[in-house]
Short mmCIF file of C-alpha atoms in Angstrom, two decimals:
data_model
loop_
_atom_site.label_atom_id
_atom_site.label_comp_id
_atom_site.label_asym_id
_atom_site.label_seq_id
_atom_site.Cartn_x
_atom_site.Cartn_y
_atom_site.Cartn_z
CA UNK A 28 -12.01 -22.07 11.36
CA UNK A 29 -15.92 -21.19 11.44
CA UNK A 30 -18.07 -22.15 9.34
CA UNK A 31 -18.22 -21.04 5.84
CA UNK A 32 -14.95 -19.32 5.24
CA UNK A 33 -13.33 -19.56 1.59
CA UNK A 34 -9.84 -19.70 1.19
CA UNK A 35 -8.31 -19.56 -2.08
CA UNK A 36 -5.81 -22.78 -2.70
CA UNK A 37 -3.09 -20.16 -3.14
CA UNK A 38 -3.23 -18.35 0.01
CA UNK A 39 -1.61 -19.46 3.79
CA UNK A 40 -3.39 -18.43 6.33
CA UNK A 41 -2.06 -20.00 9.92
CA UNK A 42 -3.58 -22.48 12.06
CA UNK A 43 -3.51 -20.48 14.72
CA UNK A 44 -5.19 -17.01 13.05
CA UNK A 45 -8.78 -17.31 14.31
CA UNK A 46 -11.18 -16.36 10.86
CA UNK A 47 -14.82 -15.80 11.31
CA UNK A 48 -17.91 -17.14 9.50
CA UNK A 49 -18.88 -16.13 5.98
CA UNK A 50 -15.33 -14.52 5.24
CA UNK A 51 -13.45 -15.09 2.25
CA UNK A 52 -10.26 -14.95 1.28
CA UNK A 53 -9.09 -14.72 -2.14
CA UNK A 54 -5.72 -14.93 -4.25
CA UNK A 55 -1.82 -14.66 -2.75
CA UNK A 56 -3.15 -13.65 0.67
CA UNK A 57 -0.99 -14.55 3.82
CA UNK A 58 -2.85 -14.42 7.52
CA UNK A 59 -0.26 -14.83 10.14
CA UNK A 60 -0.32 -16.68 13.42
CA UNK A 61 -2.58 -14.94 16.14
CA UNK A 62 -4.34 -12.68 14.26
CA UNK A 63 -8.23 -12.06 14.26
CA UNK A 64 -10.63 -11.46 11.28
CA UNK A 65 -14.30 -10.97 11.84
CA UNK A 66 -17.42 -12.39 10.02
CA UNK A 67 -18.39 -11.62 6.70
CA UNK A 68 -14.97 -10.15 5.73
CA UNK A 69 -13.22 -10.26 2.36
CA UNK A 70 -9.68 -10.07 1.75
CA UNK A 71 -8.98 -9.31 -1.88
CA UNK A 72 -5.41 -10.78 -3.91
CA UNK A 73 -2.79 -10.38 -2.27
CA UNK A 74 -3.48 -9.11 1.48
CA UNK A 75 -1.14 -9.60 4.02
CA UNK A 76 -2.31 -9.80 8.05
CA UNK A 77 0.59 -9.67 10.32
CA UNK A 78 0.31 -11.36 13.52
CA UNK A 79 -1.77 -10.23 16.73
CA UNK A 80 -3.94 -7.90 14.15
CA UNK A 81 -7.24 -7.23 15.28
CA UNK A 82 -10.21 -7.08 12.25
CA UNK A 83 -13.64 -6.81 13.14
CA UNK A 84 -16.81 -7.67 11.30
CA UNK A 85 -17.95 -6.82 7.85
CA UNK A 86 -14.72 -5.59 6.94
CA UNK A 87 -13.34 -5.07 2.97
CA UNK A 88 -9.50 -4.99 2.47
CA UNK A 89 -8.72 -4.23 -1.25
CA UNK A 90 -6.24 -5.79 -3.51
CA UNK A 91 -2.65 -5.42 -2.45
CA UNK A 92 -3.19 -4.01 1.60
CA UNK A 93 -0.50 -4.71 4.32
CA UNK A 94 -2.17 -4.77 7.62
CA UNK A 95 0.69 -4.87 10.03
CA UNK A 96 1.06 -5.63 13.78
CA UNK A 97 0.12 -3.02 15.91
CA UNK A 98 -3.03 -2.06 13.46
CA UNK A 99 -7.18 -2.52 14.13
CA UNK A 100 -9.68 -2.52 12.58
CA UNK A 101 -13.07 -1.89 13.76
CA UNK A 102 -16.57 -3.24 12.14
CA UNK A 103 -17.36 -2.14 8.59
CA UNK A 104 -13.65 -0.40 7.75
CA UNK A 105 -12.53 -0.72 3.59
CA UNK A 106 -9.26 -0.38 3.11
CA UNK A 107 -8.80 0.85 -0.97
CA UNK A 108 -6.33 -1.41 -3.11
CA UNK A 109 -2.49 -0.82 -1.97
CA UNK A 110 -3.45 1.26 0.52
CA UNK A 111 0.05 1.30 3.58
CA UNK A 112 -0.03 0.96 7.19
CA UNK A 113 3.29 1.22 9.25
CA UNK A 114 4.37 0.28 12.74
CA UNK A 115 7.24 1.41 13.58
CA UNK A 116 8.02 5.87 13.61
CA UNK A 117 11.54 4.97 13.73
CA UNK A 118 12.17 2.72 11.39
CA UNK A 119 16.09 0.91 10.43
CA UNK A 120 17.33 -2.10 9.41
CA UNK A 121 19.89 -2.10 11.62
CA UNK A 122 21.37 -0.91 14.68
CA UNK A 123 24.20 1.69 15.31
CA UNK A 124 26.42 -0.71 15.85
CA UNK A 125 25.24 -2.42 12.34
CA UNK A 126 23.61 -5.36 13.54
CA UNK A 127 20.84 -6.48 11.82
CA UNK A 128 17.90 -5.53 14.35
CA UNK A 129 15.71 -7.79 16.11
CA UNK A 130 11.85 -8.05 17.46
CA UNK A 131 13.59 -6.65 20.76
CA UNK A 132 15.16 -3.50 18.79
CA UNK A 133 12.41 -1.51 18.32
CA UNK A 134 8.71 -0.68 19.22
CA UNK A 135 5.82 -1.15 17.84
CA UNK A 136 3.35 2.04 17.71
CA UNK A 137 -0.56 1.16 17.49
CA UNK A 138 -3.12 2.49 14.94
CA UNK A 139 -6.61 2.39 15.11
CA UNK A 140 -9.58 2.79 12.30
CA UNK A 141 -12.89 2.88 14.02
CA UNK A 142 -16.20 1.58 12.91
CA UNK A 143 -17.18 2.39 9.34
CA UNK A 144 -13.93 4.34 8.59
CA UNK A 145 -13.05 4.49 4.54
CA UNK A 146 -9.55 4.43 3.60
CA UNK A 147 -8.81 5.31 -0.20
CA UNK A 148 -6.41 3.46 -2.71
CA UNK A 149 -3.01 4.40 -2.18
CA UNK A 150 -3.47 6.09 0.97
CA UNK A 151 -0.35 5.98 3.63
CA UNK A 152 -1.77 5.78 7.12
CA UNK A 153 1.66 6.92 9.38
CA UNK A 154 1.60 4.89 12.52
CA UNK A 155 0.21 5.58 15.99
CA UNK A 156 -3.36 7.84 14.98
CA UNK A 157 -6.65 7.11 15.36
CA UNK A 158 -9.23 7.33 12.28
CA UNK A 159 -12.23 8.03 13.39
CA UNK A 160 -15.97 6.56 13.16
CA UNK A 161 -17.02 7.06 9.46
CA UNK A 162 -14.52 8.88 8.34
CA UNK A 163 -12.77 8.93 4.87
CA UNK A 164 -9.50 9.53 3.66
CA UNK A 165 -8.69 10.82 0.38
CA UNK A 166 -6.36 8.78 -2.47
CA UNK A 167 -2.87 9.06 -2.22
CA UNK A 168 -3.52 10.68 1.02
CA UNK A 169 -0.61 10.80 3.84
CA UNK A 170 -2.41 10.80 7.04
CA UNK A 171 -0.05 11.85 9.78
CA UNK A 172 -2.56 12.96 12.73
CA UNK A 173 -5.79 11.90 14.58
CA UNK A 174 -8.32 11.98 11.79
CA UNK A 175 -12.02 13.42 13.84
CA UNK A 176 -15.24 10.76 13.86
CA UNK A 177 -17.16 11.53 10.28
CA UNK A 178 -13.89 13.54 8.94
CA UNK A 179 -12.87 13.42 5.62
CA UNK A 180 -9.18 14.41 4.72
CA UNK A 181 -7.40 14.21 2.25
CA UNK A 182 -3.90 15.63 0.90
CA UNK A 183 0.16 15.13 1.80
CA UNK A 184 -0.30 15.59 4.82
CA UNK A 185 -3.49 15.00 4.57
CA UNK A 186 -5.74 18.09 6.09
CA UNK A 187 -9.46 18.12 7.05
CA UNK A 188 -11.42 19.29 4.18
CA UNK A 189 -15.01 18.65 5.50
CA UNK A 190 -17.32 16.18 6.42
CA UNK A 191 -18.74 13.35 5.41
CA UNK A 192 -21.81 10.56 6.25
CA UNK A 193 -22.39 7.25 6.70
CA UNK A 194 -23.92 7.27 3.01
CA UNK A 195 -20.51 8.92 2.04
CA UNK A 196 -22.24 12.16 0.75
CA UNK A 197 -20.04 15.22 2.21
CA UNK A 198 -22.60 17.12 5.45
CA UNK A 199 -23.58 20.31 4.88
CA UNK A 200 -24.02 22.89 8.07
CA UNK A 201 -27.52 24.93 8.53
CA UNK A 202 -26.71 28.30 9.70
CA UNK A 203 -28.57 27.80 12.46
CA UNK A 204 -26.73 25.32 13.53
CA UNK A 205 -23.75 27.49 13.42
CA UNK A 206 -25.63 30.76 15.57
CA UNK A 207 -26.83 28.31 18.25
CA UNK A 208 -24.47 29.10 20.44
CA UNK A 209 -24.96 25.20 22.10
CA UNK A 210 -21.34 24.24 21.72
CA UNK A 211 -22.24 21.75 19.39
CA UNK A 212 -23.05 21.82 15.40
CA UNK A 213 -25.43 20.13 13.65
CA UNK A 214 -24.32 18.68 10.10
CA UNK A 215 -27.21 16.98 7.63
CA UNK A 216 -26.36 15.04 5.13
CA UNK A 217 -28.15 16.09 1.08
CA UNK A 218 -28.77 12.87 0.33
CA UNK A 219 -30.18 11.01 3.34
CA UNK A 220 -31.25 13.54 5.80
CA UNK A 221 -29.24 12.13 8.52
CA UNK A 222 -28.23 14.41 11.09
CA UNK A 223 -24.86 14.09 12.27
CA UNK A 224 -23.84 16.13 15.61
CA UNK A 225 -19.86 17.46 16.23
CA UNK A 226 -18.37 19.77 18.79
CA UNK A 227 -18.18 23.12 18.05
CA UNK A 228 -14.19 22.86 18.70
CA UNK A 229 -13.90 20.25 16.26
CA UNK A 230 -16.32 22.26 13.16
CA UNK A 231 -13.57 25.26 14.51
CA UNK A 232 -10.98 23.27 13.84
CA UNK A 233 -11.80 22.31 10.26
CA UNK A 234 -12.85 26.05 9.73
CA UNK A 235 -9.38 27.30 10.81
CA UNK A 236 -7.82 24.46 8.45
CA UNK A 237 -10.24 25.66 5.21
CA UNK A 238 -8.97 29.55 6.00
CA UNK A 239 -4.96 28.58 5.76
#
């Protein structure tokens, strides 16, 4: 272990789970063999890390989160209390002939939350998609596709609704951005001025989303 990591009497976390400096783990958690947490990290009651997960730095899982095999998490993600990851698309407890299946009986299918991603309480993130930098995902969401860098969504299924920055106020689009004809749009955020810059497909694809 590095230095300065807290772990609460009550949780198990492997010998062989690699935890970085400054993180703390708190109530009920379990960290499994093989699996990697970053610096600075907190893992609220009741967390569970599967093996082989990948967590960077700086990261913030809620109360009550499953991070399963197959999962990673970049720098700076928060996962919202009892927020659900899966692994598996095709999921059984057993085989056709009945048997109780095995690691060998199915597949696991990867998901991936990128840097500074926000996922909301309750949210259900459906295996094999990719979150994207700074983006944000509704409560109770069901995300079931490739969510775009800075997109927020929200809904079952959850559907793009907008955009959203770093500061987590929703961007707004200057019409000039929009007439510039540059193949790229230009979002600024109300609060913090910050300029955020998206491909025109992408801005089309939320528009055509917002008109259905």
């Amino acid at each position: 272990m590095a230095q300065d990591v807290y772990i609460h009497p009550t949780s198990d976390v492997s010998p062989r789970a690699q935890v970085g400096a400054n993180t703390k783990i708190w109530q009920h958690c379990q960290v499994r063999e093989n699996a990697v947490l970053g610096q600075n990290c907190i893992l609220g009651k009741g967390v569970y890390i599967d093996a082989n997960v990948q967590i960077g730095n700086n990261v913030k899982i809620q109360n009550g989160v499953s991070v399963y095999e197959g999962v990673t998490l970049e720098d700076g993600v928060f996962c919202g209390p009892h927020c659900t990851f899966t692994n598996d698309l095709k999921p059984r407890a057993v085989n056709p002939d009945g048997s109780l299946k095995g690691a060998s009986d199915w597949v696991i299918t990867p998901t991936l939350v990128r840097i500074g991603a926000s996922i909301g309480a309750h949210a259900t993130i459906v295996c094999g998609v990719t979150i994207g930098r700074w983006a944000m995902i509704g409560a109770g969401s069901v995300v079931t596709r490739d969510v775009p860098d800075y997109g927020l969504v929200y809904g079952n299924p959850a559907r793009l609704k907008g955009f959203v920055c770093p500061c987590g106020e929703k961007l707004t689009v200057p019409q000039a951005s929009l007439d510039s004809g540059s193949g790229q749009v230009a979002l600024e955020c109300p609060a913090c001025h910050m300029k955020v810059i998206l491909s025109s497909s992408i801005y089309a694809g939320y528009l055509v989303t917002k008109a259905s």
